[in-house]
Amino acid sequence: MRPIGVFDSGVGGLTVVAALRRRLPRESIVYLGDTARLPYGTKSAATVARYTASNVEFLLDRDVRAVVVACNTASALALDTLEAPVPLWGVVEPGADLAARTSRGRVGIVATESTIASGAYSRALLARRDDLEIVAQSCPLFVPLVEEGWCDDPITRQIAERYLEPLLAAEIDTLVLGCTHYPLLAPLLQEIVGPEIRLVDSAEAVAEVVARELEPEAASGSPGVAAHRLFVTDGAARFERLADWILGERGTPLELVDVASAERR
Ligand code: DGL
């Protein structure tokens, strides 16, 4: 069976891979982390669209039979600009869908600056339920804190409390984690907001949709052993450390590629 392709601006999208592996353990996954061009979360829509197109092209060249845009920023800013000859999913719609189905009326969204500025999550939520009250908050310090491994640290807690203050004041009942890195902060964020507020993990939400749509095909295919490949555009040691942690394994082998040079201009 041909593999599923997943890409993110970096390591965070492996939260989607981990969620996919749990649901589709026999599927092979080709992952691309565009570490050389990270962060996407502070860049313009035009730049993110250009990076996204080259990442999808790279995955299609690896003969994937479906593509998951695991990066929230790329999903929010560039999904509409993509054309692919295979099924393609972003994380915004599944995340918004889950939140709209389960919220009691007040939804908070946390994401990168570019994702919040795009308004993509708010639009997707209101398209499903126009009665929702939405409070959006960009949290630019979260990505570097997670990359530093400070997911359960007093400094991170203090920063998170500050970011979440307006959302708690607005009495949200649901909090959408609209960035690949934020699920890694989920235990800390849940502690801060308390047990009554439901956290919606867009990585889990997209994995659920992909598994539902690909499962019949996977079940009818010949049983095989999943063979995963992890590509990165910059071979930082930090990626390996975080990859092992997110995937719960040691010595994840990484392959270095140059996606930018293959970019169509
Ligand atoms: N992957 C990005 C996202 O989900 C976060 C990291 C970045 O800014 O590139 O929005």
Short mmCIF file of N, CA and C and ligand atoms in Angstrom, two decimals, residues 8-10 12-13 37-42 70-74 91 111-112 115 143 147 178-182, ligand 1:
data_model
loop_
_atom_site.label_atom_id
_atom_site.label_comp_id
_atom_site.label_asym_id
_atom_site.label_seq_id
_atom_site.Cartn_x
_atom_site.Cartn_y
_atom_site.Cartn_z
N ASP A 8 4.89 19.26 8.11
CA ASP A 8 4.76 20.38 9.05
C ASP A 8 5.97 21.28 8.83
N SER A 9 5.93 22.45 9.43
CA SER A 9 7.09 23.33 9.36
C SER A 9 8.25 22.75 10.17
N GLY A 10 7.99 21.84 11.07
CA GLY A 10 9.08 21.29 11.88
C GLY A 10 8.69 19.99 12.52
N GLY A 12 6.72 19.58 15.27
CA GLY A 12 5.43 19.52 15.98
C GLY A 12 4.41 18.63 15.30
N GLY A 13 4.47 18.56 13.96
CA GLY A 13 3.50 17.76 13.21
C GLY A 13 3.60 16.28 13.52
N ARG A 37 13.05 26.15 7.19
CA ARG A 37 12.26 27.38 6.95
C ARG A 37 11.32 27.71 8.10
N LEU A 38 11.36 26.90 9.16
CA LEU A 38 10.56 27.18 10.37
C LEU A 38 11.05 28.49 11.02
N PRO A 39 10.23 29.32 11.61
CA PRO A 39 8.80 29.15 11.82
C PRO A 39 7.95 29.65 10.66
N TYR A 40 6.81 29.03 10.44
CA TYR A 40 5.84 29.51 9.48
C TYR A 40 4.89 30.52 10.17
N GLY A 41 4.78 30.38 11.49
CA GLY A 41 3.76 31.08 12.26
C GLY A 41 3.89 32.59 12.31
N THR A 42 5.01 33.13 11.80
CA THR A 42 5.20 34.58 11.79
C THR A 42 5.28 35.10 10.35
N ALA A 70 -0.16 18.91 8.37
CA ALA A 70 -0.24 18.88 9.83
C ALA A 70 -0.04 20.26 10.44
N CYS A 71 0.59 21.15 9.69
CA CYS A 71 0.89 22.49 10.20
C CYS A 71 -0.38 23.34 10.20
N ASN A 72 -0.73 23.88 11.35
CA ASN A 72 -1.93 24.72 11.44
C ASN A 72 -1.79 26.00 10.61
N THR A 73 -0.59 26.59 10.65
CA THR A 73 -0.38 27.83 9.91
C THR A 73 -0.55 27.59 8.40
N ALA A 74 0.05 26.50 7.90
CA ALA A 74 -0.09 26.16 6.47
C ALA A 74 -1.54 25.82 6.15
N VAL A 91 -5.57 20.70 9.13
CA VAL A 91 -6.00 20.46 10.52
C VAL A 91 -7.09 21.42 11.01
N ALA A 111 -3.21 29.86 18.94
CA ALA A 111 -2.48 29.47 17.73
C ALA A 111 -1.34 30.45 17.50
N THR A 112 -0.63 30.27 16.39
CA THR A 112 0.46 31.21 16.06
C THR A 112 -0.14 32.55 15.60
N THR A 115 -1.77 32.29 12.07
CA THR A 115 -3.03 31.52 12.06
C THR A 115 -4.14 32.39 12.63
N VAL A 143 5.79 28.08 20.92
CA VAL A 143 6.60 27.19 20.06
C VAL A 143 8.05 27.09 20.56
N GLU A 147 9.96 23.74 21.97
CA GLU A 147 11.19 23.29 21.31
C GLU A 147 12.33 23.19 22.32
N GLY A 178 -4.69 25.25 18.42
CA GLY A 178 -4.56 25.44 16.98
C GLY A 178 -3.13 25.56 16.50
N CYS A 179 -2.24 24.76 17.05
CA CYS A 179 -0.84 24.77 16.62
C CYS A 179 -0.27 23.39 16.93
N THR A 180 0.59 22.91 16.03
CA THR A 180 1.15 21.56 16.20
C THR A 180 1.83 21.33 17.54
N HIS A 181 2.45 22.39 18.07
CA HIS A 181 3.24 22.22 19.30
C HIS A 181 2.38 22.19 20.56
N TYR A 182 1.18 22.76 20.49
CA TYR A 182 0.43 22.97 21.72
C TYR A 182 -0.08 21.69 22.40
N1 DGL B 1 3.66 24.18 12.77
C1 DGL B 1 3.28 25.52 13.14
C2 DGL B 1 1.75 25.54 13.37
O1 DGL B 1 1.12 24.53 13.61
C3 DGL B 1 3.98 25.98 14.41
C4 DGL B 1 5.46 26.24 14.21
C5 DGL B 1 5.75 27.35 13.22
O2 DGL B 1 5.49 28.54 13.52
O3 DGL B 1 6.24 27.04 12.14
O4 DGL B 1 1.16 26.60 13.29
#
